[in-house]
Coordinates of N, CA and C and ligand atoms in Angstrom, one line a residue:
M1 N 98.4 33.7 92.5 CA 97.9 33.4 91.1 C 98.8 34.1 90.0
P2 N 99.1 35.4 90.1 CA 100.0 36.0 89.1 C 101.3 35.3 89.1
G3 N 101.9 34.9 90.2 CA 103.1 34.3 90.3 C 103.1 32.9 89.6
N4 N 102.0 32.2 89.8 CA 101.8 30.9 89.0 C 101.8 31.1 87.5
R5 N 101.0 32.2 87.2 CA 100.8 32.5 85.8 C 102.2 32.8 85.1
L6 N 103.0 33.6 85.8 CA 104.3 34.0 85.3 C 105.2 32.7 85.2
S7 N 105.2 31.9 86.2 CA 106.0 30.7 86.0 C 105.5 29.7 85.0
N8 N 104.2 29.7 84.7 CA 103.7 28.9 83.6 C 104.1 29.5 82.3
M9 N 104.2 30.8 82.2 CA 104.6 31.4 81.0 C 106.0 31.1 80.7
R10 N 106.9 31.2 81.7 CA 108.3 30.8 81.6 C 108.4 29.4 81.1
Q11 N 107.6 28.5 81.7 CA 107.7 27.1 81.4 C 107.3 26.8 80.0
S12 N 106.3 27.5 79.5 CA 105.8 27.3 78.2 C 106.8 27.6 77.1
I13 N 107.8 28.5 77.4 CA 108.9 28.8 76.5 C 109.9 27.6 76.6
I14 N 110.2 27.2 77.8 CA 111.2 26.1 78.0 C 110.6 24.8 77.3
D15 N 109.3 24.6 77.4 CA 108.7 23.4 76.8 C 108.5 23.6 75.3
G16 N 108.7 24.8 74.8 CA 108.5 25.0 73.3 C 107.0 24.8 72.9
A17 N 106.1 25.3 73.7 CA 104.7 25.0 73.6 C 103.9 26.3 73.1
P18 N 103.8 26.6 71.8 CA 103.2 27.8 71.3 C 101.8 28.0 71.8
E19 N 101.0 26.9 71.7 CA 99.6 27.0 72.1 C 99.4 27.4 73.5
T20 N 100.2 26.8 74.4 CA 100.1 27.1 75.8 C 100.5 28.6 76.0
A21 N 101.7 28.9 75.4 CA 102.2 30.3 75.5 C 101.1 31.3 75.1
C22 N 100.5 31.0 74.0 CA 99.5 31.9 73.4 C 98.2 32.0 74.4
S23 N 97.7 30.9 74.9 CA 96.5 31.0 75.7 C 96.8 31.6 77.1
L24 N 98.1 31.4 77.6 CA 98.4 32.1 78.8 C 98.5 33.6 78.6
A25 N 98.9 34.0 77.5 CA 99.0 35.5 77.2 C 97.6 36.0 77.1
Q26 N 96.7 35.3 76.4 CA 95.3 35.7 76.3 C 94.6 35.8 77.7
E27 N 94.9 34.8 78.5 CA 94.3 34.9 79.9 C 94.8 36.1 80.6
A28 N 96.1 36.3 80.5 CA 96.8 37.4 81.2 C 96.1 38.8 80.8
V29 N 96.0 38.9 79.5 CA 95.4 40.2 79.0 C 94.0 40.3 79.5
A30 N 93.2 39.2 79.5 CA 91.8 39.3 79.9 C 91.7 39.6 81.4
A31 N 92.8 39.1 82.2 CA 92.8 39.4 83.6 C 93.4 40.7 84.0
G32 N 93.8 41.5 83.0 CA 94.3 42.9 83.2 C 95.8 42.9 83.6
M33 N 96.5 41.8 83.4 CA 98.0 41.9 83.7 C 98.6 42.8 82.6
A34 N 99.6 43.6 83.1 CA 100.3 44.5 82.2 C 101.1 43.6 81.2
P35 N 101.0 43.9 79.9 CA 101.7 43.0 78.9 C 103.2 43.0 79.2
L36 N 103.8 44.1 79.6 CA 105.2 44.2 79.9 C 105.6 43.3 81.0
E37 N 104.8 43.1 82.0 CA 105.1 42.2 83.1 C 105.1 40.8 82.6
A38 N 104.1 40.4 81.8 CA 104.1 39.1 81.2 C 105.4 38.8 80.4
I39 N 105.8 39.8 79.6 CA 107.0 39.6 78.8 C 108.2 39.5 79.6
N40 N 108.5 40.5 80.5 CA 109.7 40.6 81.2 C 109.9 39.5 82.3
D41 N 108.8 39.3 83.1 CA 108.8 38.5 84.3 C 108.4 37.0 84.0
G42 N 107.9 36.8 82.8 CA 107.4 35.5 82.4 C 108.2 34.9 81.2
Y43 N 107.8 35.3 80.0 CA 108.3 34.7 78.8 C 109.9 34.9 78.6
V44 N 110.4 36.1 78.9 CA 111.8 36.3 78.6 C 112.7 35.5 79.5
L45 N 112.2 35.2 80.8 CA 113.0 34.4 81.7 C 113.1 33.0 81.1
G46 N 112.0 32.5 80.5 CA 112.0 31.2 79.8 C 113.1 31.2 78.7
M47 N 113.1 32.2 77.9 CA 114.1 32.3 76.8 C 115.5 32.3 77.4
R48 N 115.7 33.0 78.5 CA 117.0 33.0 79.1 C 117.4 31.6 79.5
D49 N 116.5 30.9 80.2 CA 116.8 29.5 80.6 C 117.2 28.6 79.4
V50 N 116.4 28.8 78.3 CA 116.7 28.0 77.1 C 118.1 28.3 76.6
G51 N 118.5 29.5 76.6 CA 119.9 29.9 76.1 C 120.9 29.2 77.0
E52 N 120.7 29.2 78.3 CA 121.7 28.6 79.2 C 121.7 27.1 79.0
Q53 N 120.5 26.5 78.8 CA 120.5 25.0 78.6 C 121.2 24.6 77.3
F54 N 121.0 25.5 76.3 CA 121.7 25.2 75.0 C 123.2 25.3 75.1
A55 N 123.6 26.4 75.9 CA 125.1 26.6 76.1 C 125.7 25.4 76.8
R56 N 124.9 24.7 77.8 CA 125.4 23.6 78.5 C 125.3 22.3 77.8
G57 N 124.7 22.3 76.6 CA 124.5 21.1 75.8 C 123.4 20.3 76.2
Q58 N 122.5 20.9 77.0 CA 121.3 20.2 77.5 C 120.1 20.4 76.7
M59 N 120.2 21.2 75.7 CA 119.1 21.5 74.7 C 119.7 21.6 73.3
F60 N 118.9 21.2 72.3 CA 119.5 21.2 71.0 C 118.7 22.2 70.1
L61 N 119.2 22.4 68.9 CA 118.7 23.4 68.0 C 117.1 23.3 67.8
P62 N 116.6 22.1 67.5 CA 115.2 22.0 67.2 C 114.3 22.5 68.4
D63 N 114.9 22.2 69.7 CA 114.2 22.7 70.9 C 114.2 24.2 71.0
M64 N 115.4 24.7 70.6 CA 115.5 26.2 70.7 C 114.6 26.9 69.7
M65 N 114.4 26.2 68.5 CA 113.5 26.8 67.5 C 112.0 26.7 68.0
A66 N 111.7 25.6 68.7 CA 110.3 25.5 69.3 C 110.1 26.5 70.3
S67 N 111.1 26.8 71.1 CA 111.0 27.9 72.2 C 110.8 29.2 71.5
A68 N 111.6 29.5 70.4 CA 111.4 30.7 69.7 C 110.0 30.9 69.1
E69 N 109.5 29.8 68.7 CA 108.1 29.7 68.1 C 107.1 30.1 69.2
A70 N 107.3 29.5 70.4 CA 106.4 29.8 71.6 C 106.5 31.2 71.9
M71 N 107.7 31.8 71.9 CA 107.9 33.2 72.2 C 107.1 34.1 71.2
R72 N 107.2 33.7 69.9 CA 106.5 34.5 68.9 C 105.0 34.4 69.1
A73 N 104.5 33.2 69.5 CA 103.0 33.0 69.7 C 102.6 33.9 70.9
A74 N 103.3 34.0 71.9 CA 103.0 34.9 73.1 C 103.0 36.4 72.6
M75 N 104.0 36.7 71.9 CA 104.2 38.1 71.4 C 103.0 38.5 70.5
S76 N 102.5 37.5 69.7 CA 101.4 37.9 68.8 C 100.2 38.3 69.5
V77 N 100.1 37.9 70.8 CA 98.9 38.4 71.6 C 99.3 39.7 72.4
L78 N 100.6 39.8 72.9 CA 101.0 40.9 73.7 C 101.3 42.1 73.0
E79 N 101.9 41.9 71.8 CA 102.4 43.1 71.0 C 101.3 44.1 70.7
P80 N 100.1 43.6 70.1 CA 99.0 44.5 69.8 C 98.6 45.3 71.1
E81 N 98.6 44.7 72.2 CA 98.3 45.4 73.5 C 99.2 46.5 73.8
L82 N 100.5 46.3 73.6 CA 101.5 47.3 73.8 C 101.4 48.4 72.8
R83 N 101.1 48.0 71.5 CA 101.0 49.0 70.5 C 99.8 50.0 70.8
K84 N 98.8 49.5 71.3 CA 97.6 50.3 71.7 C 98.1 51.5 72.5
Q85 N 99.0 51.2 73.5 CA 99.4 52.2 74.4 C 100.2 53.3 73.6
G86 N 101.0 52.9 72.6 CA 101.8 53.8 71.9 C 101.0 54.7 70.9
A87 N 99.9 54.1 70.4 CA 99.1 54.8 69.4 C 98.5 56.0 69.9
E88 N 98.4 56.1 71.3 CA 97.7 57.3 71.8 C 98.6 58.5 72.0
R89 N 99.9 58.4 71.6 CA 100.8 59.5 71.9 C 101.3 60.1 70.5
P90 N 101.8 61.4 70.5 CA 102.5 61.9 69.3 C 103.8 61.2 69.1
T91 N 104.3 61.2 67.8 CA 105.5 60.5 67.5 C 106.7 61.0 68.3
A92 N 107.4 60.1 69.0 CA 108.6 60.5 69.8 C 109.9 60.5 69.0
G93 N 109.8 59.9 67.7 CA 111.0 59.9 66.9 C 110.8 58.7 65.9
V94 N 111.6 58.7 64.8 CA 111.5 57.7 63.8 C 112.7 56.7 63.9
V95 N 112.4 55.5 64.1 CA 113.5 54.5 64.3 C 113.5 53.4 63.2
V96 N 114.6 53.1 62.6 CA 114.8 52.0 61.7 C 115.5 50.9 62.5
L97 N 115.0 49.7 62.4 CA 115.5 48.6 63.3 C 115.8 47.4 62.4
G98 N 116.8 46.6 62.8 CA 117.0 45.4 62.1 C 118.1 44.6 62.7
T99 N 118.2 43.3 62.3 CA 119.3 42.4 62.8 C 120.3 42.3 61.7
T100 N 121.6 42.3 62.1 CA 122.7 42.4 61.1 C 122.7 41.3 60.0
K101 N 123.5 41.6 59.0 CA 123.7 40.6 58.0 C 124.2 39.3 58.6
G102 N 123.7 38.1 58.1 CA 124.2 36.8 58.5 C 123.6 36.3 59.8
D103 N 122.7 37.1 60.4 CA 122.1 36.8 61.7 C 120.6 36.8 61.6
I104 N 120.0 35.6 62.1 CA 118.5 35.5 61.9 C 117.8 35.6 63.3
H105 N 118.5 36.0 64.3 CA 117.9 36.1 65.6 C 117.0 37.4 65.6
E106 N 115.7 37.2 66.0 CA 114.8 38.4 65.9 C 114.0 38.7 67.1
I107 N 114.0 37.8 68.1 CA 113.1 38.0 69.3 C 113.4 39.3 70.0
G108 N 114.7 39.5 70.3 CA 115.1 40.7 71.1 C 114.8 42.0 70.3
K109 N 115.1 41.9 69.0 CA 114.8 43.1 68.1 C 113.3 43.4 68.1
I110 N 112.5 42.3 68.0 CA 111.0 42.5 68.0 C 110.6 43.2 69.3
L111 N 111.2 42.7 70.4 CA 110.8 43.3 71.7 C 111.2 44.8 71.8
V112 N 112.4 45.1 71.3 CA 112.8 46.5 71.3 C 111.8 47.3 70.5
G113 N 111.5 46.8 69.3 CA 110.5 47.5 68.4 C 109.2 47.7 69.1
T114 N 108.7 46.7 69.7 CA 107.4 46.7 70.4 C 107.4 47.8 71.5
L115 N 108.5 47.8 72.3 CA 108.5 48.7 73.4 C 108.7 50.2 72.9
L116 N 109.5 50.3 71.8 CA 109.7 51.7 71.3 C 108.3 52.2 70.8
T117 N 107.6 51.3 70.1 CA 106.3 51.7 69.6 C 105.3 52.0 70.7
A118 N 105.4 51.2 71.8 CA 104.6 51.5 72.9 C 104.9 52.8 73.6
H119 N 106.1 53.3 73.4 CA 106.5 54.6 73.9 C 106.4 55.7 72.9
G120 N 105.7 55.5 71.8 CA 105.4 56.6 70.9 C 106.3 56.7 69.7
F121 N 107.3 55.8 69.6 CA 108.2 55.9 68.4 C 107.6 55.3 67.2
E122 N 107.9 55.8 66.0 CA 107.5 55.2 64.7 C 108.6 54.3 64.3
V123 N 108.3 53.0 64.3 CA 109.3 52.0 64.1 C 109.2 51.3 62.7
H124 N 110.3 51.3 62.0 CA 110.4 50.6 60.7 C 111.3 49.4 60.9
D125 N 110.7 48.2 61.0 CA 111.5 47.0 61.2 C 111.9 46.3 59.9
L126 N 113.2 46.2 59.6 CA 113.6 45.7 58.4 C 113.8 44.1 58.4
G127 N 113.6 43.6 59.6 CA 113.7 42.1 59.8 C 115.1 41.7 60.1
V128 N 115.5 40.5 59.6 CA 116.8 39.9 60.0 C 117.7 39.8 58.7
D129 N 119.0 39.5 59.0 CA 119.9 39.4 57.9 C 120.0 40.6 57.0
V130 N 120.1 41.8 57.6 CA 120.0 43.0 56.9 C 121.4 43.6 56.7
A131 N 121.7 44.0 55.5 CA 123.0 44.6 55.1 C 123.1 46.1 55.5
G132 N 124.2 46.6 55.7 CA 124.4 48.0 56.1 C 123.7 48.9 55.1
E133 N 123.9 48.6 53.8 CA 123.3 49.5 52.8 C 121.8 49.6 52.9
K134 N 121.2 48.5 53.3 CA 119.7 48.5 53.4 C 119.3 49.4 54.6
F135 N 120.1 49.3 55.7 CA 119.8 50.2 56.8 C 119.8 51.7 56.3
A136 N 120.9 52.0 55.6 CA 121.1 53.3 55.2 C 120.0 53.8 54.2
A137 N 119.6 52.9 53.3 CA 118.6 53.3 52.3 C 117.3 53.6 53.0
K138 N 116.9 52.7 54.0 CA 115.7 52.9 54.7 C 115.7 54.2 55.6
A139 N 116.9 54.4 56.2 CA 117.0 55.6 57.0 C 116.8 56.9 56.2
R140 N 117.3 56.9 55.0 CA 117.1 58.0 54.1 C 115.6 58.1 53.7
E141 N 115.0 57.0 53.3 CA 113.6 57.0 52.8 C 112.7 57.5 53.9
V142 N 112.9 57.1 55.1 CA 111.9 57.5 56.2 C 112.4 58.7 57.0
S143 N 113.5 59.3 56.7 CA 114.1 60.4 57.5 C 114.3 59.9 58.9
A144 N 115.0 58.8 59.1 CA 115.1 58.3 60.5 C 115.9 59.2 61.4
D145 N 115.5 59.2 62.7 CA 116.3 59.9 63.7 C 117.3 58.9 64.3
I146 N 116.9 57.6 64.4 CA 117.7 56.6 65.0 C 117.7 55.3 64.2
V147 N 118.9 54.7 64.1 CA 119.0 53.3 63.6 C 119.4 52.4 64.7
G148 N 118.6 51.3 64.9 CA 118.9 50.3 66.0 C 119.3 49.0 65.4
V149 N 120.5 48.6 65.7 CA 121.0 47.4 65.1 C 121.3 46.3 66.1
S150 N 120.7 45.1 65.8 CA 120.8 44.0 66.7 C 121.7 42.9 66.2
A151 N 122.5 42.3 67.1 CA 123.4 41.1 66.7 C 123.5 40.2 67.8
L152 N 123.3 38.9 67.6 CA 123.3 37.9 68.6 C 124.5 36.9 68.6
L153 N 125.3 37.1 67.5 CA 126.4 36.1 67.4 C 127.7 37.0 67.4
T154 N 128.7 36.4 68.0 CA 130.0 37.1 68.0 C 130.5 37.3 66.6
T155 N 130.1 36.4 65.7 CA 130.6 36.5 64.3 C 129.8 37.6 63.5
T156 N 128.6 38.0 63.9 CA 127.8 39.0 63.2 C 127.8 40.4 63.8
M157 N 128.4 40.4 65.1 CA 128.5 41.7 65.8 C 129.3 42.7 64.9
R158 N 130.3 42.2 64.3 CA 131.2 43.1 63.5 C 130.4 43.7 62.3
N159 N 129.3 43.1 61.9 CA 128.5 43.7 60.9 C 127.8 45.0 61.4
Q160 N 127.7 45.2 62.7 CA 127.2 46.4 63.2 C 128.1 47.6 62.8
K161 N 129.4 47.3 62.7 CA 130.3 48.4 62.3 C 130.0 48.8 60.8
K162 N 129.6 47.7 60.0 CA 129.3 48.0 58.6 C 128.1 48.9 58.5
V163 N 127.2 48.8 59.4 CA 126.0 49.7 59.4 C 126.5 51.1 59.6
V164 N 127.4 51.3 60.6 CA 127.9 52.7 60.9 C 128.6 53.2 59.6
E165 N 129.4 52.3 59.0 CA 130.1 52.8 57.8 C 129.2 53.1 56.7
A166 N 128.1 52.3 56.5 CA 127.1 52.6 55.4 C 126.4 53.9 55.6
L167 N 126.1 54.2 56.9 CA 125.5 55.5 57.1 C 126.4 56.7 56.9
E168 N 127.7 56.5 57.2 CA 128.7 57.5 56.9 C 128.8 57.7 55.4
K169 N 128.9 56.6 54.7 CA 129.0 56.6 53.2 C 127.9 57.4 52.6
E170 N 126.7 57.2 53.1 CA 125.5 57.8 52.6 C 125.4 59.3 53.0
G171 N 126.3 59.8 53.8 CA 126.3 61.1 54.3 C 125.2 61.4 55.4
L172 N 124.8 60.3 56.0 CA 123.7 60.4 57.0 C 124.1 60.4 58.5
R173 N 125.4 60.2 58.7 CA 125.9 60.0 60.0 C 125.6 61.1 61.0
S174 N 125.7 62.4 60.5 CA 125.4 63.5 61.4 C 124.0 63.7 61.8
S175 N 123.1 63.1 60.9 CA 121.6 63.3 61.3 C 121.0 62.1 61.9
V176 N 121.7 61.0 61.9 CA 121.1 59.7 62.4 C 121.9 59.2 63.5
K177 N 121.2 59.0 64.7 CA 121.9 58.3 65.8 C 121.9 56.8 65.7
I178 N 122.9 56.2 66.2 CA 122.9 54.7 66.0 C 123.0 54.0 67.4
M179 N 122.1 53.1 67.7 CA 122.2 52.3 68.9 C 122.3 50.9 68.6
V180 N 123.1 50.2 69.4 CA 123.3 48.7 69.1 C 123.0 47.9 70.4
G181 N 122.7 46.6 70.1 CA 122.4 45.7 71.2 C 122.4 44.3 70.7
G182 N 122.1 43.4 71.6 CA 122.2 41.9 71.4 C 123.1 41.3 72.4
A183 N 122.8 40.0 72.7 CA 123.5 39.4 73.9 C 125.0 39.6 73.9
P184 N 125.8 39.5 72.8 CA 127.3 39.6 73.0 C 127.8 41.1 73.0
V185 N 126.9 42.0 72.7 CA 127.3 43.4 72.5 C 127.4 44.1 73.9
T186 N 128.5 45.0 73.9 CA 128.8 45.7 75.2 C 128.9 47.2 74.9
R187 N 128.9 48.0 75.9 CA 129.1 49.5 75.8 C 130.4 49.7 75.1
R188 N 131.4 49.0 75.5 CA 132.8 49.2 74.9 C 132.8 49.0 73.4
W189 N 132.1 47.9 73.0 CA 132.0 47.6 71.6 C 131.3 48.7 70.8
A190 N 130.2 49.2 71.5 CA 129.5 50.4 70.8 C 130.4 51.5 70.6
E191 N 131.3 51.8 71.6 CA 132.2 53.0 71.5 C 133.2 52.7 70.4
E192 N 133.7 51.4 70.4 CA 134.8 51.0 69.5 C 134.3 51.2 68.0
I193 N 133.0 50.9 67.7 CA 132.6 51.0 66.3 C 132.0 52.3 66.0
G194 N 132.0 53.2 66.9 CA 131.5 54.6 66.7 C 130.0 54.7 66.7
A195 N 129.3 53.8 67.4 CA 127.8 53.9 67.6 C 127.6 55.0 68.7
D196 N 126.3 55.5 68.8 CA 126.0 56.5 69.8 C 125.6 55.9 71.1
G197 N 125.3 54.6 71.2 CA 124.9 54.1 72.4 C 124.6 52.6 72.4
F198 N 124.5 52.0 73.6 CA 124.3 50.5 73.7 C 123.2 50.3 74.7
A199 N 122.3 49.4 74.4 CA 121.2 49.1 75.4 C 121.3 47.6 75.7
K200 N 121.2 47.2 77.0 CA 121.3 45.8 77.4 C 119.9 45.1 77.3
D201 N 118.8 45.8 77.3 CA 117.5 45.2 77.1 C 116.6 46.2 76.5
A202 N 115.3 45.7 76.3 CA 114.4 46.5 75.5 C 114.0 47.8 76.3
M203 N 113.9 47.7 77.6 CA 113.5 48.9 78.4 C 114.6 49.9 78.3
S204 N 115.8 49.5 78.5 CA 117.0 50.4 78.4 C 117.0 51.0 77.0
A205 N 116.6 50.2 75.9 CA 116.7 50.8 74.6 C 115.7 51.9 74.4
V206 N 114.6 51.9 75.1 CA 113.6 53.0 75.1 C 114.2 54.2 75.7
G207 N 114.9 54.0 76.9 CA 115.5 55.1 77.6 C 116.6 55.7 76.8
L208 N 117.4 54.9 76.1 CA 118.5 55.3 75.3 C 117.9 56.1 74.1
A209 N 116.9 55.6 73.5 CA 116.3 56.3 72.3 C 115.8 57.7 72.7
Q210 N 115.2 57.7 73.9 CA 114.7 59.0 74.3 C 115.9 60.0 74.5
E211 N 116.9 59.5 75.1 CA 118.1 60.3 75.4 C 118.7 60.8 74.1
L212 N 118.8 59.9 73.1 CA 119.4 60.2 71.8 C 118.6 61.3 71.1
M213 N 117.3 61.2 71.2 CA 116.4 62.2 70.6 C 116.6 63.5 71.2
Q214 N 116.8 63.6 72.6 CA 117.1 64.9 73.2 C 118.4 65.5 72.7
K215 N 119.4 64.6 72.6 CA 120.7 65.1 72.1 C 120.6 65.6 70.7
K216 N 119.8 64.9 69.9 CA 119.6 65.3 68.5 C 118.9 66.6 68.4
L217 N 117.8 66.8 69.2 CA 117.1 68.0 69.1 C 117.9 69.2 69.7
A218 N 118.7 68.9 70.7 CA 119.5 70.0 71.3 C 120.6 70.5 70.3
A219 N 121.0 69.6 69.4 CA 122.0 69.9 68.4 C 121.5 70.7 67.2
V220 N 120.1 70.7 67.0 CA 119.5 71.5 65.9 C 119.5 73.0 66.2
P221 N 120.1 73.8 65.4 CA 120.2 75.2 65.7 C 118.7 75.8 65.7
T222 N 118.4 76.7 66.7 CA 117.1 77.3 66.7 C 117.0 78.4 65.8
Q223 N 115.8 78.6 65.1 CA 115.6 79.7 64.2 C 115.2 81.0 64.9
T224 N 115.8 82.1 64.6 CA 115.4 83.4 65.3 C 114.7 84.3 64.3
Ligands
HCB301 CO1 120.8 31.1 68.6 N1 122.5 31.4 69.6 N2 121.8 30.3 67.1 N3 119.1 30.7 67.9 N4 120.0 31.5 70.3 C1 122.4 32.1 70.8 C2 122.4 33.6 70.6 C3 123.7 31.6 71.6 C4 124.2 32.6 72.6 C5 123.3 30.2 72.3 C6 124.5 29.7 73.1 O1 125.4 29.2 72.6 N5 124.5 29.9 74.4 C7 124.6 31.3 70.4 C8 125.6 32.4 70.0 C9 127.0 32.2 70.5 C10 127.9 33.3 70.1 O2 128.0 33.7 69.0 N6 128.5 33.9 71.1 C11 123.7 30.9 69.3 C12 124.0 30.1 68.2 C13 125.4 29.5 68.2 C14 123.1 29.9 67.1 C15 123.4 29.1 65.8 C16 124.8 29.4 65.2 C17 123.2 27.6 66.1 C18 123.5 26.7 65.0 O3 123.0 26.8 63.9 N7 124.4 25.8 65.3 C19 122.3 29.6 64.9 C20 122.7 30.9 64.1 C21 121.7 31.2 63.0 C22 122.0 32.6 62.4 O4 121.7 33.6 63.0 N8 122.7 32.6 61.3 C23 121.2 30.0 65.9 C24 119.8 29.9 65.7 C25 118.9 30.2 66.6 C26 117.4 29.9 66.4 C27 116.9 30.1 64.9 C28 117.1 28.5 66.7 C29 116.7 30.9 67.4 C30 116.4 32.3 66.9 C31 114.9 32.3 66.5 C32 114.4 33.7 66.3 O5 114.9 34.7 66.7 N9 113.3 33.7 65.5 C33 117.9 31.0 68.4 C34 117.7 31.5 69.8 C35 116.2 31.6 70.2 C36 118.8 31.7 70.6 C37 118.8 32.1 72.1 C38 118.4 30.8 72.9 C39 117.8 33.2 72.6 C40 118.0 34.5 71.8 C41 116.8 35.3 72.3 O6 115.8 35.4 71.6 N10 116.9 36.0 73.5 C42 120.3 32.5 72.4 C43 120.8 32.4 73.8 C44 120.9 33.7 74.5 O7 120.9 34.8 73.9 N11 121.0 33.7 75.8 C45 121.0 31.7 71.4 C46 115.9 36.7 74.1 C47 115.9 38.2 73.8 C48 114.8 38.9 74.5 O8 117.2 38.7 74.2 O9 119.5 39.5 73.8 O10 118.0 38.8 71.8 P1 118.2 39.4 73.2 O11 117.6 40.9 73.0 C49 117.6 41.8 74.1 C50 118.8 42.7 74.3 O12 120.0 42.1 73.8 C51 118.5 44.0 73.7 O13 117.1 44.1 73.9 C52 116.5 42.8 73.7 C53 115.2 42.7 74.5 O14 115.4 42.8 75.9 N12 118.7 44.2 72.2 C54 118.9 45.5 71.7 C55 118.7 43.4 71.2 N13 118.9 44.0 70.1 C56 119.0 45.3 70.3 C57 119.2 46.4 69.5 C58 119.3 47.6 70.0 O15 119.5 48.7 69.2 C59 119.2 47.8 71.4 C60 119.0 46.8 72.2

């Protein structure tokens, strides 16, 4: 039964069917399925299929938009469940999150934000198409520990570097860790632009954020 449910979830994304995606998520929550299992082993697999079909020219932009809509519908049910888990813990760190300038892909970023919240981080999501200066201003406003930058296009990846530069310009680089991600992003790219880390998926982003917090706290001189 859970196997069937997961494959139906995956299919609802491929079909671009928000109502089905939403009701499957509601059923899963009612049946006690872990929200993370539904996301990772159901819906995200559908999104991956959609990307592959689009790349092969077997799917077109309106279909891809319908799939994204279905993903959002499922997340509207699963995200509050994940948040409940995070609300019970003390703050693990403050994160400012966004997708780079020129880029409107948001699903991966939302997943990262949701999982960070579920693991006790305070997340400020700036949305999509965000300029470096805006990341820096928000980081200052909320005293961010970490800035997380998403980019899904090879053309907008380079704007991640502009975020690093904006934080440097604002004099925040020594106090704010930077993590980058998104389908075309690699560890090597992260190193090249001077970011502190790269995460290939939302779960790794949580591990990385925890690691960066430890490094940050270890660097703070202790008062005697
Ligand atoms: Co879009 N698109 N798209 N798209 N799109 C991609 C990204 C392509 C790879 C599809 C392809 O050709 N195979 C391609 C990019 C090619 C390239 O540059 N190499 C592409 C293209 C070309 C375009 C347009 C240019 C199409 C057009 O208009 N002709 C256009 C660009 C618009 C723009 O941004 N200016 C476009 C538009 C769209 C939408 C609007 C239809 C829709 C986005 C809707 C939305 O987000 N609200 C869309 C979608 C859905 C996709 C695919 C199918 C899925 C992306 C997605 O949500 N993946 C994608 C194909 C693909 O990626 N395989 C395709 C699922 C999430 C869970 O994965 O990688 O985003 P993720 O995030 C992971 C991971 O990377 C990491 O954790 C996340 C969670 O596990 N992570 C981070 C992400 N950010 C992080 C930040 C951190 O700090 C740490 C970790």
